[in-house]
């Protein structure tokens, strides 16, 4: 790997709020686990009303988490992303060929004797990046516009490919290899509904906010005054989502620590492997640090809300498959937060970006 480029600018420092993100996330996890154990009937109350197959409080938290990030995207610059064939092709290959195959292999290596957890882990591997990945990309100073495009592109592929890949990895491939089969049935509409709710709504809100805000008050006001005001809402939405998510499965997680540990090991390997491979690939094909980081987080992140919804819908809320789905974000959140700091450290190994052209004046 090349040495740091002379004269490269140092990565911008995270705000105090963002630097303490691991602390806030740890406290949110603990609060959720405590609520799940201490408040009888809380899980049933939280699951009583659902949106897109997901508990309504979780759905609201996800929408709140996504909106500020998507309101920051410069939609007038998306053509610079769609024209980068290296980035788009690499993302599709990593997400739809490499990622599911790696998770399938790890699930069978580490959980061959635990079929329910193994199946749940494979489902997590099939549910590709959405939602939280944009938060990690933003914290690591990745390319925000590229992240929005890749998440949208992978969401479309998810609608088309999730059911087919589920049949392949849970039924066809195990049959070819002489392994146990555990097929699932999930309709394309169920997947499309999840994508439309958890990506479509905040994406439309973010786009309209920028369009109307810049028209009414200008780009300077929008980016220097408005965005800093709504920015912390993404963190609040993330923490709220984590509290509710872990409250729903608090009893299962705290009463089965050895099972959680068994599920955690292949997940740790998966996140580190996918992130590291993607960063190395981005460097090898001469992507910038910003786009290599975006490629890495969109390849390593998973759509845990879809995985949990599918596992609960097919196997039940108390199933081992659902527990494996919930353990996914339990491991993913702190690991990818840690990789944000590793990404900022690795920035020195990428060439310094060329000076940006002056932005056109706001209409």
Short mmCIF file of N, CA and C in Angstrom, two decimals, residues 270-333:
data_model
loop_
_atom_site.label_atom_id
_atom_site.label_comp_id
_atom_site.label_asym_id
_atom_site.label_seq_id
_atom_site.Cartn_x
_atom_site.Cartn_y
_atom_site.Cartn_z
N UNK A 270 -17.24 -11.49 9.41
CA UNK A 270 -17.88 -10.99 8.18
C UNK A 270 -17.68 -9.48 8.02
N UNK A 271 -18.01 -8.71 9.05
CA UNK A 271 -17.91 -7.26 8.93
C UNK A 271 -16.47 -6.81 8.66
N UNK A 272 -15.52 -7.38 9.39
CA UNK A 272 -14.12 -7.01 9.20
C UNK A 272 -13.64 -7.41 7.81
N UNK A 273 -14.01 -8.61 7.36
CA UNK A 273 -13.55 -9.09 6.06
C UNK A 273 -14.13 -8.28 4.92
N UNK A 274 -15.42 -8.02 4.95
CA UNK A 274 -16.06 -7.27 3.87
C UNK A 274 -15.56 -5.83 3.81
N UNK A 275 -15.40 -5.21 4.98
CA UNK A 275 -14.91 -3.83 4.99
C UNK A 275 -13.47 -3.76 4.49
N UNK A 276 -12.62 -4.64 4.99
CA UNK A 276 -11.21 -4.61 4.60
C UNK A 276 -11.02 -4.93 3.13
N UNK A 277 -11.73 -5.94 2.62
CA UNK A 277 -11.64 -6.29 1.21
C UNK A 277 -12.09 -5.14 0.33
N UNK A 278 -13.15 -4.47 0.73
CA UNK A 278 -13.67 -3.36 -0.08
C UNK A 278 -12.73 -2.17 -0.09
N UNK A 279 -12.14 -1.85 1.05
CA UNK A 279 -11.17 -0.75 1.09
C UNK A 279 -9.96 -1.05 0.21
N UNK A 280 -9.46 -2.28 0.28
CA UNK A 280 -8.32 -2.66 -0.55
C UNK A 280 -8.68 -2.62 -2.03
N UNK A 281 -9.89 -3.06 -2.36
CA UNK A 281 -10.32 -3.02 -3.76
C UNK A 281 -10.42 -1.58 -4.24
N UNK A 282 -11.01 -0.70 -3.41
CA UNK A 282 -11.11 0.70 -3.79
C UNK A 282 -9.75 1.33 -4.04
N UNK A 283 -8.78 1.00 -3.19
CA UNK A 283 -7.41 1.52 -3.38
C UNK A 283 -6.79 0.94 -4.64
N UNK A 284 -7.05 -0.35 -4.90
CA UNK A 284 -6.43 -1.01 -6.06
C UNK A 284 -6.97 -0.46 -7.38
N UNK A 285 -8.26 -0.09 -7.43
CA UNK A 285 -8.83 0.42 -8.68
C UNK A 285 -8.80 1.94 -8.73
N UNK A 286 -8.02 2.53 -7.82
CA UNK A 286 -7.74 3.97 -7.82
C UNK A 286 -8.96 4.84 -7.54
N UNK A 287 -9.83 4.36 -6.67
CA UNK A 287 -10.90 5.22 -6.18
C UNK A 287 -10.33 6.17 -5.13
N UNK A 288 -10.96 7.31 -4.94
CA UNK A 288 -10.55 8.24 -3.88
C UNK A 288 -10.85 7.64 -2.52
N UNK A 289 -10.29 8.26 -1.48
CA UNK A 289 -10.61 7.81 -0.12
C UNK A 289 -12.11 7.87 0.13
N UNK A 290 -12.73 8.97 -0.28
CA UNK A 290 -14.16 9.15 -0.01
C UNK A 290 -14.99 8.03 -0.64
N UNK A 291 -14.69 7.68 -1.89
CA UNK A 291 -15.48 6.66 -2.56
C UNK A 291 -15.08 5.25 -2.12
N UNK A 292 -13.83 5.05 -1.77
CA UNK A 292 -13.43 3.74 -1.22
C UNK A 292 -14.13 3.49 0.11
N UNK A 293 -14.23 4.52 0.93
CA UNK A 293 -14.92 4.40 2.21
C UNK A 293 -16.40 4.10 2.00
N UNK A 294 -17.01 4.80 1.06
CA UNK A 294 -18.41 4.55 0.75
C UNK A 294 -18.61 3.12 0.25
N UNK A 295 -17.71 2.66 -0.62
CA UNK A 295 -17.78 1.29 -1.12
C UNK A 295 -17.68 0.29 0.02
N UNK A 296 -16.76 0.56 0.98
CA UNK A 296 -16.52 -0.37 2.08
C UNK A 296 -17.72 -0.46 3.01
N UNK A 297 -18.31 0.67 3.38
CA UNK A 297 -19.42 0.63 4.32
C UNK A 297 -20.71 0.10 3.68
N UNK A 298 -20.92 0.40 2.39
CA UNK A 298 -22.11 -0.14 1.74
C UNK A 298 -21.98 -1.64 1.49
N UNK A 299 -20.75 -2.15 1.42
CA UNK A 299 -20.56 -3.60 1.25
C UNK A 299 -20.62 -4.33 2.59
N UNK A 300 -20.13 -3.70 3.65
CA UNK A 300 -20.10 -4.36 4.96
C UNK A 300 -21.42 -4.25 5.70
N UNK A 301 -22.20 -3.18 5.46
CA UNK A 301 -23.45 -2.98 6.18
C UNK A 301 -24.56 -3.87 5.66
N UNK A 302 -25.54 -4.13 6.51
CA UNK A 302 -26.67 -4.98 6.14
C UNK A 302 -27.98 -4.33 6.52
N UNK A 303 -29.05 -4.73 5.83
CA UNK A 303 -30.39 -4.22 6.07
C UNK A 303 -31.03 -5.07 7.18
N UNK A 304 -30.62 -4.79 8.43
CA UNK A 304 -31.07 -5.64 9.52
C UNK A 304 -32.58 -5.59 9.73
N UNK A 305 -33.21 -4.43 9.43
CA UNK A 305 -34.66 -4.36 9.64
C UNK A 305 -35.40 -5.31 8.69
N UNK A 306 -34.92 -5.44 7.44
CA UNK A 306 -35.54 -6.39 6.52
C UNK A 306 -35.25 -7.82 6.96
N UNK A 307 -34.02 -8.10 7.38
CA UNK A 307 -33.67 -9.46 7.83
C UNK A 307 -34.53 -9.87 9.02
N UNK A 308 -34.72 -8.96 9.97
CA UNK A 308 -35.53 -9.27 11.16
C UNK A 308 -36.98 -9.47 10.75
N UNK A 309 -37.50 -8.60 9.87
CA UNK A 309 -38.89 -8.71 9.43
C UNK A 309 -39.13 -10.05 8.73
N UNK A 310 -38.20 -10.47 7.86
CA UNK A 310 -38.34 -11.74 7.15
C UNK A 310 -38.27 -12.90 8.13
N UNK A 311 -37.29 -12.87 9.05
CA UNK A 311 -37.12 -13.96 10.01
C UNK A 311 -38.35 -14.11 10.90
N UNK A 312 -38.90 -12.97 11.36
CA UNK A 312 -40.08 -13.02 12.22
C UNK A 312 -41.30 -13.49 11.42
N UNK A 313 -41.45 -12.97 10.19
CA UNK A 313 -42.61 -13.33 9.38
C UNK A 313 -42.63 -14.80 8.99
N UNK A 314 -41.45 -15.37 8.75
CA UNK A 314 -41.38 -16.76 8.29
C UNK A 314 -41.28 -17.75 9.45
N UNK A 315 -40.46 -17.42 10.45
CA UNK A 315 -40.17 -18.39 11.51
C UNK A 315 -40.75 -18.03 12.87
N UNK A 316 -41.23 -16.79 13.06
CA UNK A 316 -41.83 -16.40 14.34
C UNK A 316 -40.91 -15.52 15.16
N UNK A 317 -41.52 -14.71 16.04
CA UNK A 317 -40.76 -13.72 16.80
C UNK A 317 -39.84 -14.35 17.83
N UNK A 318 -40.15 -15.55 18.31
CA UNK A 318 -39.31 -16.19 19.33
C UNK A 318 -38.36 -17.22 18.73
N UNK A 319 -38.25 -17.27 17.43
CA UNK A 319 -37.42 -18.28 16.77
C UNK A 319 -35.94 -17.95 16.88
N UNK A 320 -35.11 -18.97 16.69
CA UNK A 320 -33.67 -18.76 16.65
C UNK A 320 -33.26 -17.91 15.47
N UNK A 321 -34.01 -18.00 14.36
CA UNK A 321 -33.70 -17.17 13.20
C UNK A 321 -33.88 -15.69 13.52
N UNK A 322 -34.97 -15.37 14.27
CA UNK A 322 -35.21 -13.98 14.65
C UNK A 322 -34.13 -13.49 15.62
N UNK A 323 -33.71 -14.36 16.54
CA UNK A 323 -32.65 -13.97 17.47
C UNK A 323 -31.37 -13.67 16.72
N UNK A 324 -31.03 -14.49 15.73
CA UNK A 324 -29.83 -14.24 14.93
C UNK A 324 -29.93 -12.89 14.22
N UNK A 325 -31.14 -12.56 13.73
CA UNK A 325 -31.32 -11.27 13.08
C UNK A 325 -31.11 -10.11 14.02
N UNK A 326 -31.56 -10.24 15.27
CA UNK A 326 -31.39 -9.16 16.24
C UNK A 326 -29.93 -9.05 16.69
N UNK A 327 -29.23 -10.17 16.80
CA UNK A 327 -27.81 -10.12 17.17
C UNK A 327 -27.01 -9.40 16.08
N UNK A 328 -27.52 -9.42 14.83
CA UNK A 328 -26.83 -8.73 13.74
C UNK A 328 -26.47 -7.29 14.08
N UNK A 329 -27.46 -6.42 14.37
CA UNK A 329 -27.11 -5.05 14.73
C UNK A 329 -26.40 -4.93 16.07
N UNK A 330 -26.60 -5.89 16.99
CA UNK A 330 -25.87 -5.89 18.25
C UNK A 330 -24.37 -5.90 17.99
N UNK A 331 -23.95 -6.64 16.95
CA UNK A 331 -22.53 -6.70 16.59
C UNK A 331 -22.19 -5.63 15.57
N UNK A 332 -23.08 -5.42 14.60
CA UNK A 332 -22.77 -4.49 13.51
C UNK A 332 -22.56 -3.07 14.01
N UNK A 333 -23.40 -2.60 14.91
CA UNK A 333 -23.32 -1.20 15.33
C UNK A 333 -21.97 -0.86 15.94
#
